[in-house]
Coordinates of C-alpha atoms in Angstrom, one line a residue:
M80 CA -49.1 76.9 -65.9
Y81 CA -50.1 75.0 -62.8
G82 CA -52.6 72.6 -64.4
I83 CA -55.5 73.7 -62.2
N84 CA -58.1 72.9 -64.8
N85 CA -56.7 69.3 -65.1
W86 CA -56.6 68.4 -61.4
G87 CA -59.1 70.8 -59.9
A88 CA -62.1 68.6 -60.8
G89 CA -64.3 71.7 -61.1
Y90 CA -63.6 72.7 -57.4
F91 CA -60.8 75.1 -58.2
S92 CA -60.2 77.7 -60.9
V93 CA -58.4 81.1 -61.5
S94 CA -60.3 84.3 -61.7
D95 CA -59.6 87.1 -64.2
S96 CA -58.1 89.1 -61.3
G97 CA -55.5 86.3 -60.8
E98 CA -56.8 84.7 -57.6
V99 CA -57.6 81.0 -57.0
I100 CA -61.3 80.5 -56.7
V101 CA -62.9 77.5 -54.8
H102 CA -66.2 76.2 -56.1
P103 CA -67.4 73.9 -53.3
H104 CA -70.4 72.8 -55.2
A105 CA -68.3 71.8 -58.3
N106 CA -68.4 74.4 -61.0
G107 CA -71.0 76.4 -59.1
T108 CA -70.6 79.7 -57.2
G109 CA -67.1 80.3 -55.9
V110 CA -65.1 82.5 -53.6
S111 CA -61.5 83.6 -53.6
L112 CA -59.0 81.8 -51.4
R113 CA -57.2 85.1 -50.9
K114 CA -60.5 86.6 -49.5
I115 CA -60.8 83.6 -47.1
V116 CA -57.2 84.2 -46.0
D117 CA -57.8 87.9 -45.4
G118 CA -60.8 87.0 -43.3
L119 CA -58.8 84.5 -41.2
I120 CA -56.0 87.0 -40.6
D121 CA -58.6 89.7 -39.6
R122 CA -59.9 87.1 -37.1
G123 CA -56.5 86.6 -35.6
L124 CA -55.7 83.2 -37.2
N125 CA -52.1 83.0 -38.3
M126 CA -50.5 81.0 -41.2
P127 CA -50.2 78.1 -41.8
V128 CA -53.8 77.2 -41.9
L129 CA -55.5 74.0 -43.1
L130 CA -58.8 75.0 -44.8
R131 CA -61.6 72.4 -44.9
F132 CA -64.6 72.8 -47.2
S133 CA -67.6 71.0 -45.9
D134 CA -69.5 71.5 -49.1
I135 CA -66.8 69.7 -51.1
L136 CA -67.2 66.7 -48.8
D137 CA -70.9 66.8 -49.3
S138 CA -70.4 67.0 -53.1
R139 CA -67.9 64.1 -53.2
I140 CA -70.3 61.8 -51.3
K141 CA -73.2 62.8 -53.5
Q142 CA -71.2 62.2 -56.8
L143 CA -70.1 58.8 -55.6
H144 CA -73.6 57.5 -54.8
E145 CA -75.3 59.1 -57.8
S146 CA -72.7 57.6 -60.1
F147 CA -73.3 54.1 -58.7
A148 CA -77.1 54.7 -58.9
Q149 CA -76.8 55.6 -62.5
A150 CA -74.7 52.5 -63.3
I151 CA -77.1 50.3 -61.3
A152 CA -80.1 51.6 -63.3
Q153 CA -78.2 51.3 -66.6
F154 CA -77.3 47.6 -66.1
E155 CA -80.4 46.7 -64.2
Y156 CA -78.5 45.6 -61.1
K157 CA -80.8 44.3 -58.4
G158 CA -78.7 45.0 -55.3
H159 CA -77.9 48.3 -53.5
Y160 CA -74.8 50.4 -53.2
R161 CA -73.7 51.1 -49.7
G162 CA -70.5 53.1 -49.3
V163 CA -68.4 53.0 -46.2
Y164 CA -65.7 55.5 -45.2
P165 CA -62.4 54.0 -43.9
I166 CA -61.7 56.0 -40.8
K167 CA -57.9 55.6 -41.1
V168 CA -57.8 57.9 -44.1
N169 CA -58.6 60.9 -41.9
Q170 CA -59.8 60.2 -38.3
Q171 CA -60.5 63.8 -37.3
Q172 CA -63.7 64.2 -35.4
Q173 CA -65.1 66.9 -37.7
V174 CA -64.5 64.7 -40.8
L175 CA -66.4 61.7 -39.4
E176 CA -69.2 64.0 -38.1
E177 CA -69.7 65.6 -41.5
I178 CA -69.5 62.3 -43.4
A179 CA -72.1 60.9 -41.1
E180 CA -74.3 63.9 -41.7
F181 CA -73.9 64.2 -45.5
G182 CA -73.9 60.4 -46.0
A183 CA -77.1 59.8 -44.0
R184 CA -79.4 60.1 -46.9
Y185 CA -77.3 57.5 -48.8
R186 CA -76.9 55.1 -45.8
H187 CA -73.2 55.7 -45.9
G188 CA -71.3 53.8 -43.2
F189 CA -67.8 53.4 -41.8
E190 CA -64.9 51.0 -41.9
A191 CA -62.9 50.6 -38.6
G192 CA -59.5 49.0 -38.2
S193 CA -59.0 49.4 -34.5
K194 CA -60.9 49.7 -31.2
A195 CA -60.5 53.4 -31.1
E196 CA -61.9 53.7 -34.7
L197 CA -64.7 51.3 -33.9
I198 CA -65.9 53.3 -30.8
A199 CA -65.7 56.5 -32.8
A200 CA -67.7 55.0 -35.7
V201 CA -70.4 53.6 -33.4
S202 CA -71.0 57.1 -32.0
F203 CA -71.9 58.3 -35.5
M204 CA -73.9 55.3 -36.7
K205 CA -77.5 56.5 -36.9
N206 CA -79.0 54.4 -39.7
S207 CA -79.7 50.6 -39.3
E208 CA -79.2 50.1 -43.1
A209 CA -75.7 51.5 -43.1
Y210 CA -72.8 49.1 -42.6
L211 CA -70.0 49.2 -40.0
V212 CA -67.2 47.1 -41.5
C213 CA -64.7 45.8 -38.8
N214 CA -61.3 45.2 -40.4
G215 CA -57.9 44.9 -38.8
Y216 CA -56.6 42.5 -36.1
K217 CA -59.1 41.9 -33.4
D218 CA -58.8 41.0 -29.8
A219 CA -61.6 39.9 -27.5
E220 CA -62.5 43.4 -26.5
F221 CA -62.7 44.5 -30.2
V222 CA -65.0 41.6 -31.0
D223 CA -67.2 42.3 -27.9
L224 CA -67.6 46.0 -28.9
G225 CA -68.6 45.0 -32.4
L226 CA -71.1 42.4 -31.1
L227 CA -72.7 44.9 -28.7
A228 CA -73.0 47.4 -31.5
R229 CA -74.8 44.7 -33.4
K230 CA -77.1 44.2 -30.5
M231 CA -78.0 47.9 -30.6
G232 CA -79.1 47.5 -34.2
I233 CA -75.9 48.5 -36.0
Q234 CA -75.0 46.4 -39.0
S235 CA -71.5 45.6 -37.8
V236 CA -69.6 43.1 -39.9
F237 CA -66.5 41.2 -38.7
V238 CA -64.1 40.7 -41.6
V239 CA -61.8 37.7 -40.9
E240 CA -58.3 38.9 -41.9
S241 CA -56.4 35.9 -40.6
P242 CA -57.5 32.3 -39.8
S243 CA -57.0 32.6 -36.0
E244 CA -59.7 35.4 -35.8
L245 CA -62.5 33.1 -36.6
E246 CA -62.3 31.1 -33.4
L247 CA -62.3 34.2 -31.3
I248 CA -65.4 35.5 -33.1
I249 CA -67.2 32.2 -32.6
E250 CA -66.2 32.1 -28.9
R251 CA -67.3 35.6 -28.1
S252 CA -70.5 35.5 -30.0
K253 CA -71.6 32.4 -28.1
A254 CA -70.5 33.9 -24.8
L255 CA -72.5 37.0 -25.4
E256 CA -75.3 35.2 -27.2
I257 CA -75.2 37.6 -30.1
E258 CA -75.3 36.3 -33.6
P259 CA -72.5 38.0 -35.7
I260 CA -72.4 39.0 -39.3
I261 CA -69.2 37.5 -40.6
G262 CA -67.2 38.4 -43.7
V263 CA -63.9 37.1 -45.1
R264 CA -61.1 39.0 -46.7
L265 CA -59.8 37.2 -49.8
K266 CA -56.3 37.3 -51.2
L267 CA -57.0 37.8 -54.9
S268 CA -54.5 36.6 -57.5
T269 CA -55.2 39.9 -59.3
Q270 CA -52.7 42.6 -58.5
A271 CA -53.3 46.1 -59.6
S272 CA -50.7 48.8 -60.3
G273 CA -50.0 51.9 -58.2
H274 CA -48.3 52.9 -55.0
W275 CA -50.1 50.4 -52.7
N276 CA -50.5 47.5 -55.0
H277 CA -48.9 45.1 -52.5
S278 CA -52.1 45.1 -50.5
G279 CA -53.5 42.9 -53.3
G280 CA -52.2 39.7 -54.9
E281 CA -51.5 36.3 -53.5
R282 CA -48.6 37.4 -51.4
S283 CA -50.4 40.3 -49.7
V284 CA -50.0 40.3 -45.9
F285 CA -53.7 40.4 -45.1
G286 CA -56.5 38.1 -46.0
L287 CA -57.1 34.4 -46.6
N288 CA -56.2 32.4 -49.7
P289 CA -58.9 30.2 -51.4
S290 CA -57.8 27.1 -49.4
Q291 CA -58.1 29.0 -46.1
V292 CA -61.5 30.4 -47.2
C293 CA -62.7 26.8 -47.7
D294 CA -61.4 25.9 -44.2
L295 CA -63.4 28.8 -42.8
V296 CA -66.6 27.6 -44.5
D297 CA -66.0 24.1 -43.0
R298 CA -65.4 25.5 -39.5
L299 CA -68.6 27.7 -39.6
R300 CA -70.6 24.7 -40.8
E301 CA -69.2 22.6 -38.0
A302 CA -70.2 25.3 -35.5
E303 CA -73.6 25.6 -37.1
M304 CA -72.9 29.3 -38.0
L305 CA -72.6 29.1 -41.7
D306 CA -75.6 31.4 -42.0
C307 CA -73.5 34.1 -40.4
L308 CA -71.2 34.3 -43.4
Q309 CA -72.6 37.1 -45.5
L310 CA -69.8 39.2 -46.8
L311 CA -66.8 38.7 -49.1
H312 CA -64.1 41.4 -49.0
Y313 CA -61.0 42.1 -51.0
H314 CA -58.6 45.0 -51.4
V315 CA -56.2 45.5 -54.3
G316 CA -54.8 49.0 -53.5
S317 CA -55.5 52.5 -52.2
Q318 CA -54.9 54.3 -55.4
I319 CA -55.5 52.1 -58.5
P320 CA -54.5 54.1 -61.6
N321 CA -55.7 51.6 -64.3
I322 CA -59.4 50.6 -64.8
R323 CA -58.2 47.2 -66.1
G324 CA -57.1 46.2 -62.6
I325 CA -60.4 47.1 -61.2
R326 CA -62.3 45.1 -63.8
E327 CA -60.2 42.0 -63.3
A328 CA -60.5 42.1 -59.5
V329 CA -64.3 42.4 -59.6
V330 CA -64.6 39.4 -62.0
E331 CA -62.3 37.2 -59.8
A332 CA -64.1 38.2 -56.6
C333 CA -67.5 37.4 -58.2
R334 CA -66.3 33.9 -59.0
V335 CA -65.3 33.3 -55.4
Y336 CA -68.5 34.9 -54.2
T337 CA -70.4 32.4 -56.4
G338 CA -68.4 29.5 -54.9
L339 CA -69.4 30.6 -51.4
V340 CA -73.1 30.7 -52.3
H341 CA -72.8 27.2 -53.8
E342 CA -71.2 26.1 -50.5
G343 CA -74.4 27.1 -48.7
A344 CA -73.4 30.5 -47.2
P345 CA -76.3 33.0 -47.5
M346 CA -73.9 35.9 -48.5
G347 CA -75.5 39.1 -49.7
I348 CA -72.7 41.6 -49.5
L349 CA -69.6 42.1 -51.7
D350 CA -67.0 44.6 -50.3
L351 CA -64.7 45.8 -53.1
G352 CA -62.4 47.7 -50.7
G353 CA -60.8 50.9 -51.7
G354 CA -58.9 51.9 -54.8
L355 CA -60.9 54.7 -56.4
A356 CA -57.9 56.9 -57.3
V357 CA -57.4 60.7 -57.2
D358 CA -56.0 62.4 -60.2
Y359 CA -53.3 64.4 -58.3
D360 CA -51.4 65.6 -61.4
G361 CA -54.3 66.0 -63.8
S362 CA -52.7 63.8 -66.4
H363 CA -55.6 61.3 -66.6
A364 CA -53.0 58.6 -67.1
D365 CA -52.0 55.2 -65.7
T366 CA -49.5 56.6 -63.3
A367 CA -49.1 56.4 -59.5
T368 CA -50.4 59.9 -59.0
S369 CA -53.3 59.8 -61.5
R370 CA -55.9 57.5 -63.0
N371 CA -57.0 56.7 -66.6
Y372 CA -60.7 56.6 -65.8
G373 CA -63.5 58.9 -64.4
L374 CA -65.9 58.2 -61.6
D375 CA -68.8 57.2 -63.9
E376 CA -66.5 54.8 -65.8
Y377 CA -65.3 53.3 -62.5
C378 CA -68.9 52.6 -61.3
A379 CA -70.0 51.3 -64.7
A380 CA -67.0 49.0 -64.9
I381 CA -67.9 47.5 -61.5
I382 CA -71.6 47.0 -62.1
E383 CA -71.2 45.8 -65.7
N384 CA -68.7 43.1 -64.7
M385 CA -70.7 42.0 -61.6
V386 CA -74.0 41.7 -63.7
S387 CA -72.4 39.6 -66.4
T388 CA -70.5 37.3 -64.0
L389 CA -73.3 36.8 -61.5
N390 CA -76.0 36.4 -64.1
E391 CA -74.1 33.8 -65.9
A392 CA -74.0 31.8 -62.6
E393 CA -77.6 32.7 -61.8
I394 CA -76.5 34.2 -58.4
P395 CA -78.7 37.0 -56.8
H396 CA -77.0 40.4 -56.9
P397 CA -75.5 41.3 -53.5
D398 CA -75.3 44.7 -51.9
I399 CA -72.0 46.4 -53.0
I400 CA -69.7 48.2 -50.6
T401 CA -66.7 50.2 -51.6
E402 CA -64.3 51.7 -49.0
S403 CA -63.6 54.9 -51.0
G404 CA -61.8 57.2 -48.5
R405 CA -59.1 59.0 -50.5
A406 CA -61.5 60.0 -53.3
I407 CA -64.0 61.4 -50.8
V408 CA -61.7 63.5 -48.6
A409 CA -58.7 64.4 -50.7
Y410 CA -60.3 67.5 -52.2
Y411 CA -61.8 68.5 -48.9
S412 CA -58.7 70.2 -47.5
V413 CA -56.2 72.8 -48.7
L414 CA -53.0 73.7 -46.8
L415 CA -52.2 77.4 -47.0
F416 CA -48.9 79.0 -45.9
N417 CA -47.0 82.2 -46.4
I418 CA -43.4 82.5 -47.8
L419 CA -41.0 83.8 -45.1
D420 CA -37.8 84.3 -47.0
E421 CA -35.8 83.4 -50.1
S422 CA -32.4 82.3 -51.1
R423 CA -31.6 83.6 -54.6
F424 CA -29.1 82.1 -56.9
E425 CA -27.2 85.2 -57.9
I426 CA -23.8 85.2 -59.8
Q427 CA -21.3 87.9 -59.0
E428 CA -19.7 89.7 -62.0
L429 CA -16.3 88.2 -62.8
P430 CA -13.1 90.2 -63.0
K431 CA -11.9 90.9 -66.5
Q432 CA -8.6 89.1 -65.7
L433 CA -6.8 87.5 -62.9
G434 CA -3.6 88.6 -61.4
D435 CA -0.2 87.4 -62.7
D436 CA 0.2 85.3 -59.5
A437 CA -3.2 83.6 -59.8
N438 CA -3.4 79.9 -59.1
E439 CA -3.2 77.9 -62.3
L440 CA -6.5 76.2 -61.6
L441 CA -8.3 79.5 -61.4
V442 CA -6.7 80.4 -64.7
N443 CA -8.0 77.2 -66.2
L444 CA -11.5 78.0 -65.0
M445 CA -11.3 81.4 -66.5
E446 CA -10.2 79.9 -69.8
V447 CA -13.4 77.7 -69.8
V448 CA -15.4 81.0 -69.4
R449 CA -13.6 82.5 -72.4
V450 CA -14.1 79.5 -74.8
L451 CA -17.6 78.5 -73.8
E452 CA -20.2 78.4 -76.6
T453 CA -23.2 76.2 -77.6
K454 CA -21.2 73.6 -79.5
N455 CA -18.7 72.8 -76.7
A456 CA -21.1 73.4 -73.8
Q457 CA -21.0 69.7 -72.6
E458 CA -17.2 69.6 -72.7
C459 CA -16.9 72.9 -70.8
Y460 CA -19.4 71.5 -68.2
H461 CA -17.1 68.5 -67.6
D462 CA -14.0 70.8 -67.4
A463 CA -15.6 73.1 -64.9
F464 CA -16.5 70.2 -62.6
Y465 CA -13.0 68.8 -62.9
Y466 CA -11.3 72.0 -62.0
R467 CA -13.7 72.8 -59.2
D468 CA -13.2 69.4 -57.6
E469 CA -9.4 69.8 -57.9
I470 CA -9.7 73.2 -56.2
H471 CA -11.8 71.7 -53.4
Q472 CA -9.1 69.0 -52.7
R473 CA -6.3 71.6 -52.7
F474 CA -8.2 73.8 -50.3
K475 CA -8.8 70.8 -47.9
H476 CA -5.0 70.2 -48.0
G477 CA -4.2 73.8 -47.2
T478 CA -2.6 74.7 -50.6
M479 CA -5.2 77.2 -51.6
T480 CA -6.5 80.2 -49.7
L481 CA -10.1 81.0 -48.6
R482 CA -10.3 83.8 -51.1
E483 CA -9.0 81.6 -54.0
R484 CA -11.7 79.0 -53.0
A485 CA -14.4 81.7 -53.0
M486 CA -13.2 83.0 -56.4
A487 CA -13.3 79.5 -57.8
G488 CA -16.9 79.1 -56.7
E489 CA -17.9 82.3 -58.4
I490 CA -16.3 81.3 -61.7
F491 CA -17.7 77.8 -61.6
W492 CA -21.3 78.9 -61.0
H493 CA -20.9 81.6 -63.7
I494 CA -20.0 78.8 -66.2
V495 CA -22.9 76.6 -65.1
T496 CA -25.4 79.4 -65.4
R497 CA -24.2 80.3 -68.9
I498 CA -24.5 76.6 -69.9
S499 CA -28.0 76.4 -68.6
K500 CA -29.0 79.4 -70.7
L501 CA -27.2 77.9 -73.8
T502 CA -29.3 74.7 -73.5
K503 CA -32.3 76.7 -74.7
E504 CA -30.5 77.0 -78.1
M505 CA -29.6 73.3 -78.4
E506 CA -31.6 70.9 -80.6
F507 CA -30.6 68.1 -78.3
V508 CA -29.9 68.6 -74.6
P509 CA -27.7 65.9 -72.9
D510 CA -29.3 64.3 -69.8
E511 CA -26.7 65.8 -67.4
L512 CA -27.4 69.3 -68.7
Q513 CA -31.2 68.9 -68.4
K514 CA -30.7 68.9 -64.6
L515 CA -29.1 72.4 -64.6
P516 CA -32.4 74.5 -64.1
S517 CA -33.1 72.6 -60.9
M518 CA -29.5 73.0 -59.7
L519 CA -29.8 76.7 -60.2
A520 CA -33.3 77.1 -58.7
D521 CA -34.0 79.7 -56.0
I522 CA -35.2 78.5 -52.7
Y523 CA -38.4 79.9 -51.1
Y524 CA -38.8 79.2 -47.4
G525 CA -42.4 78.4 -46.5
N526 CA -44.1 78.7 -43.1
F527 CA -45.0 75.0 -42.7
S528 CA -43.5 71.6 -41.7
L529 CA -43.4 69.0 -44.5
F530 CA -43.3 66.2 -41.9
Q531 CA -46.3 67.5 -40.0
S532 CA -48.6 68.5 -42.9
L533 CA -47.3 66.7 -46.0
P534 CA -45.7 63.5 -44.7
D535 CA -46.4 61.6 -47.9
V536 CA -44.2 64.0 -49.9
W537 CA -41.3 62.9 -47.7
A538 CA -42.1 59.3 -47.3
I539 CA -43.3 58.1 -50.7
D540 CA -42.6 61.0 -53.0
Q541 CA -46.4 61.8 -53.3
L542 CA -47.2 64.6 -55.7
F543 CA -49.6 67.3 -54.6
P544 CA -50.6 70.3 -56.7
I545 CA -49.0 73.5 -55.3
M546 CA -49.5 77.0 -56.6
P547 CA -49.8 80.7 -55.5
I548 CA -53.4 81.6 -54.6
H549 CA -53.0 85.2 -55.9
R550 CA -51.0 87.4 -58.3
L551 CA -51.8 85.0 -61.1
E552 CA -52.5 87.9 -63.5
E553 CA -48.7 88.4 -63.3
K554 CA -46.3 86.1 -65.1
P555 CA -44.0 84.3 -62.6
S556 CA -40.3 85.1 -63.2
R557 CA -38.6 82.8 -60.8
E558 CA -38.0 79.0 -60.8
V559 CA -38.1 77.8 -57.2
V560 CA -37.9 74.8 -54.9
L561 CA -39.7 75.0 -51.6
A562 CA -38.1 74.5 -48.2
D563 CA -40.0 74.2 -44.9
I564 CA -38.9 75.7 -41.6
T565 CA -37.6 72.5 -40.1
C566 CA -34.0 73.1 -41.2
D567 CA -33.9 69.5 -42.3
C568 CA -32.3 68.5 -45.7
D569 CA -35.4 66.4 -46.4
G570 CA -37.8 69.2 -45.5
K571 CA -38.2 70.4 -49.1
V572 CA -40.5 70.0 -52.1
D573 CA -38.7 69.7 -55.4
R574 CA -41.3 68.0 -57.6
F575 CA -44.3 69.8 -58.9
V576 CA -47.4 69.5 -61.1
G577 CA -47.4 71.5 -64.3
Q578 CA -49.9 71.9 -67.1
Y579 CA -49.0 68.8 -69.0
T580 CA -46.1 67.3 -67.0
T581 CA -44.2 67.3 -63.7
S582 CA -41.2 69.6 -63.0
D583 CA -38.3 69.8 -60.6
T584 CA -39.0 73.5 -60.0
L585 CA -42.1 75.7 -59.4
P586 CA -42.6 79.0 -61.2
L587 CA -43.3 81.7 -58.6
H588 CA -43.3 85.5 -58.4
N589 CA -40.8 87.9 -57.0
L590 CA -41.4 88.6 -53.4
T591 CA -42.6 92.0 -52.4
D592 CA -43.5 93.7 -49.1
E593 CA -46.9 92.1 -49.4
E594 CA -47.4 88.6 -48.0
Y595 CA -47.1 85.8 -50.6
Y596 CA -49.4 82.8 -50.1
L597 CA -49.2 79.4 -51.6
G598 CA -51.8 76.6 -51.4
V599 CA -51.2 72.8 -51.4
F600 CA -54.3 71.1 -52.7
L601 CA -55.9 67.6 -52.4
V602 CA -54.3 67.0 -49.0
G603 CA -57.4 65.7 -47.2
A604 CA -56.5 62.0 -47.3
Y605 CA -53.9 60.7 -44.7
Q606 CA -51.9 63.9 -44.4
E607 CA -53.7 65.2 -41.3
T608 CA -53.2 62.1 -39.2
L609 CA -49.9 60.8 -40.5
G610 CA -47.9 63.9 -39.6
D611 CA -45.2 63.8 -36.9
L612 CA -43.7 66.3 -34.5
H613 CA -40.4 66.8 -36.3
N614 CA -38.7 69.9 -34.7
L615 CA -41.8 69.9 -32.3
L616 CA -43.8 71.7 -34.9
G617 CA -47.4 70.8 -34.1
D618 CA -50.8 70.7 -35.8
T619 CA -51.6 73.8 -37.8
N620 CA -54.6 76.1 -37.3
V621 CA -57.7 74.7 -39.0
A622 CA -60.6 76.6 -40.4
T623 CA -63.8 75.2 -41.9
V624 CA -65.5 77.3 -44.5
E625 CA -68.9 77.0 -46.2
V626 CA -69.9 78.8 -49.3
G627 CA -73.6 79.2 -50.1
R628 CA -74.9 78.8 -53.6
D629 CA -75.4 82.6 -53.5
G630 CA -71.6 83.1 -52.8
H631 CA -72.1 84.0 -49.1
L632 CA -69.0 82.9 -47.1
R633 CA -69.3 81.5 -43.6
Y634 CA -66.5 80.5 -41.3
T635 CA -68.2 77.7 -39.4
R636 CA -65.4 76.3 -37.3
E637 CA -61.9 77.4 -36.1
I638 CA -59.5 75.1 -34.3
E639 CA -56.3 76.6 -32.9
G640 CA -53.1 74.8 -33.8
D641 CA -50.8 73.3 -31.2
S642 CA -49.1 75.6 -28.8
V643 CA -45.5 75.1 -27.6
A644 CA -46.9 73.7 -24.3
D645 CA -49.1 71.3 -26.2
V646 CA -46.3 69.7 -28.3
L647 CA -43.9 69.5 -25.3
S648 CA -46.6 67.6 -23.4
Y649 CA -46.9 65.2 -26.4
V650 CA -43.3 64.2 -25.9
E651 CA -43.6 63.7 -22.1
Y652 CA -42.6 67.1 -20.8
D653 CA -44.6 68.8 -18.1
P654 CA -44.8 72.4 -19.3
K655 CA -45.3 73.7 -15.7
R656 CA -42.2 71.9 -14.6
V657 CA -40.2 73.3 -17.5
I658 CA -41.3 76.8 -16.5
R659 CA -40.4 76.2 -12.9
S660 CA -36.9 75.0 -14.0
I661 CA -36.4 78.2 -16.1
R662 CA -37.6 80.3 -13.2
K663 CA -35.2 78.7 -10.9
Q664 CA -32.3 79.3 -13.3
A665 CA -33.4 83.0 -13.6
E666 CA -33.5 83.4 -9.9
E667 CA -30.0 81.9 -9.6
A668 CA -28.9 84.5 -12.2
V669 CA -30.4 87.2 -10.0
R670 CA -28.6 85.8 -6.9
T671 CA -25.2 86.0 -8.8
D672 CA -25.9 89.5 -10.1
S673 CA -26.0 88.3 -13.7
I674 CA -29.4 89.9 -14.2
T675 CA -31.7 92.1 -12.1
A676 CA -35.0 91.2 -10.6
R677 CA -36.7 93.3 -13.3
D678 CA -34.7 91.4 -16.0
R679 CA -36.0 88.2 -14.4
R680 CA -39.6 89.4 -14.8
R681 CA -39.1 90.2 -18.5
I682 CA -37.4 86.8 -19.1
M683 CA -40.2 84.8 -17.4
E684 CA -42.9 86.8 -19.3
A685 CA -41.1 85.9 -22.6
F686 CA -40.9 82.2 -21.8
E687 CA -44.4 82.0 -20.4
N688 CA -45.8 83.7 -23.6
G689 CA -43.6 81.4 -25.7
M690 CA -45.2 78.4 -24.1
R691 CA -48.6 79.7 -25.1
G692 CA -47.5 80.6 -28.6
Y693 CA -48.1 78.9 -32.0
T694 CA -45.3 76.5 -32.9
Y695 CA -45.0 78.1 -36.4
F696 CA -43.5 81.4 -37.5
E697 CA -45.5 84.4 -36.3
R698 CA -45.0 87.9 -37.7

């Protein structure tokens, strides 16, 4: 029902007892997410919680490097693969620390696009064969930091993103007397499909066109620094769904790389940027939320095209860098939250007949109820909307009473609900009637903030798999859309992954006295650091879990989410000053006999506890 076997990539499954199981070692020993939640609750950690699985991160890095190693052996490629992790995908300290640890055996490096990311990366760079790729706009301090890292033995590479950066790199390297490793970002003519395809193509905002690349070569030759030019970089998108775009980009880049070697640059590194997609919906198709290739096919396509293109030109094979961030960290995190409340779409029973003095529009609506059947359902649908709109207008002009308005609403939704049921009997359902199930869906209110934890859902209509983590031995009986606790009209999720398609509603179970938990999967990329403070709802609690191959569960790290005082301080409040102001108001209320001194104590205890409390709903 939820397509878990399609998008789970072997990391997630459903047990016979109806609970979602996480297999951090991919198809190996697993543990129930519900069991993990129970352990967190027992330890005092409230929902919502972001779960991180260190073993999944380790598995993703291992799979990426082993797939490239397999392709390199198959096509007799002479260079090495050196992955780098783009820090912007998830800058959390724990993420970088674990990538550095798990990637050490593969000489996995980092890509930094700012001074803060550069400093963070340097603190984790332990292997002299790993690369630190410096992208983004660079000022003198950025360049100095990268050069000093180079002096310490780190393979920091400056990628020239705009023509003006080259002069700064030349100037600072001579001032510090440190020879840089220089790369150049190329604007390819190849433009892939997908959400972020505008980062590639000739009109992309970053990189140099071929003419500017030639100018860069001439300037380096003039400065007697052409031997510093060692890397060619390009980027055609963050989530490339079609393998054809990857193949075409590699071939074009190899042609430019060949040209730079012929110009006299030593080269030796080809950085293919990001693009390895995540199959969020499990369709394995050429869509913005999927991909039509697997990891082995991706690696083989790159290596095969590089071998054929470079061998033809008799060019030595360079080291290959990919900046695969999304594919590494997406599976790493799962957002868990509980359902707080519901809004059911329930229709009241209609009276058998209206009074003799009933408004004629109400009489007309009741006539639609009487004649409605499958063959005239679309006509009745139009009539119902017409009469309802007329009633709304008359109510606004004061010619209908509140009770008449309420009765009209009951009759209208009764008609729409019956039409929705009749569509199941139709051979062909008109487009406008296909939308009825989502119009009639119940609303479940989840204990989370869309804007804090799932900003891509709001910003770019990103699709994430969402499903209950328990009670899956029961057939869900409700069709639901999800609302968060921000009370914002945009704070909802109304597009979901199904088994073979996407849907406007999510099948869920009836709520009982027991807590009902949902999981949002594949949220490790971007969501943790793009979130904002809408309604001053802060970071969620975070728990890191490790599952041994024997099934033993370990809670290795817990990070408390933001308190009310934390988020107030983020938006320039002084929490102590806020409390002083409230205390002053309470004391003034005592002075005017509005409250007693004992009341003041209770009030201040409540506000002080509130300052220390979690920003999300607490039972």
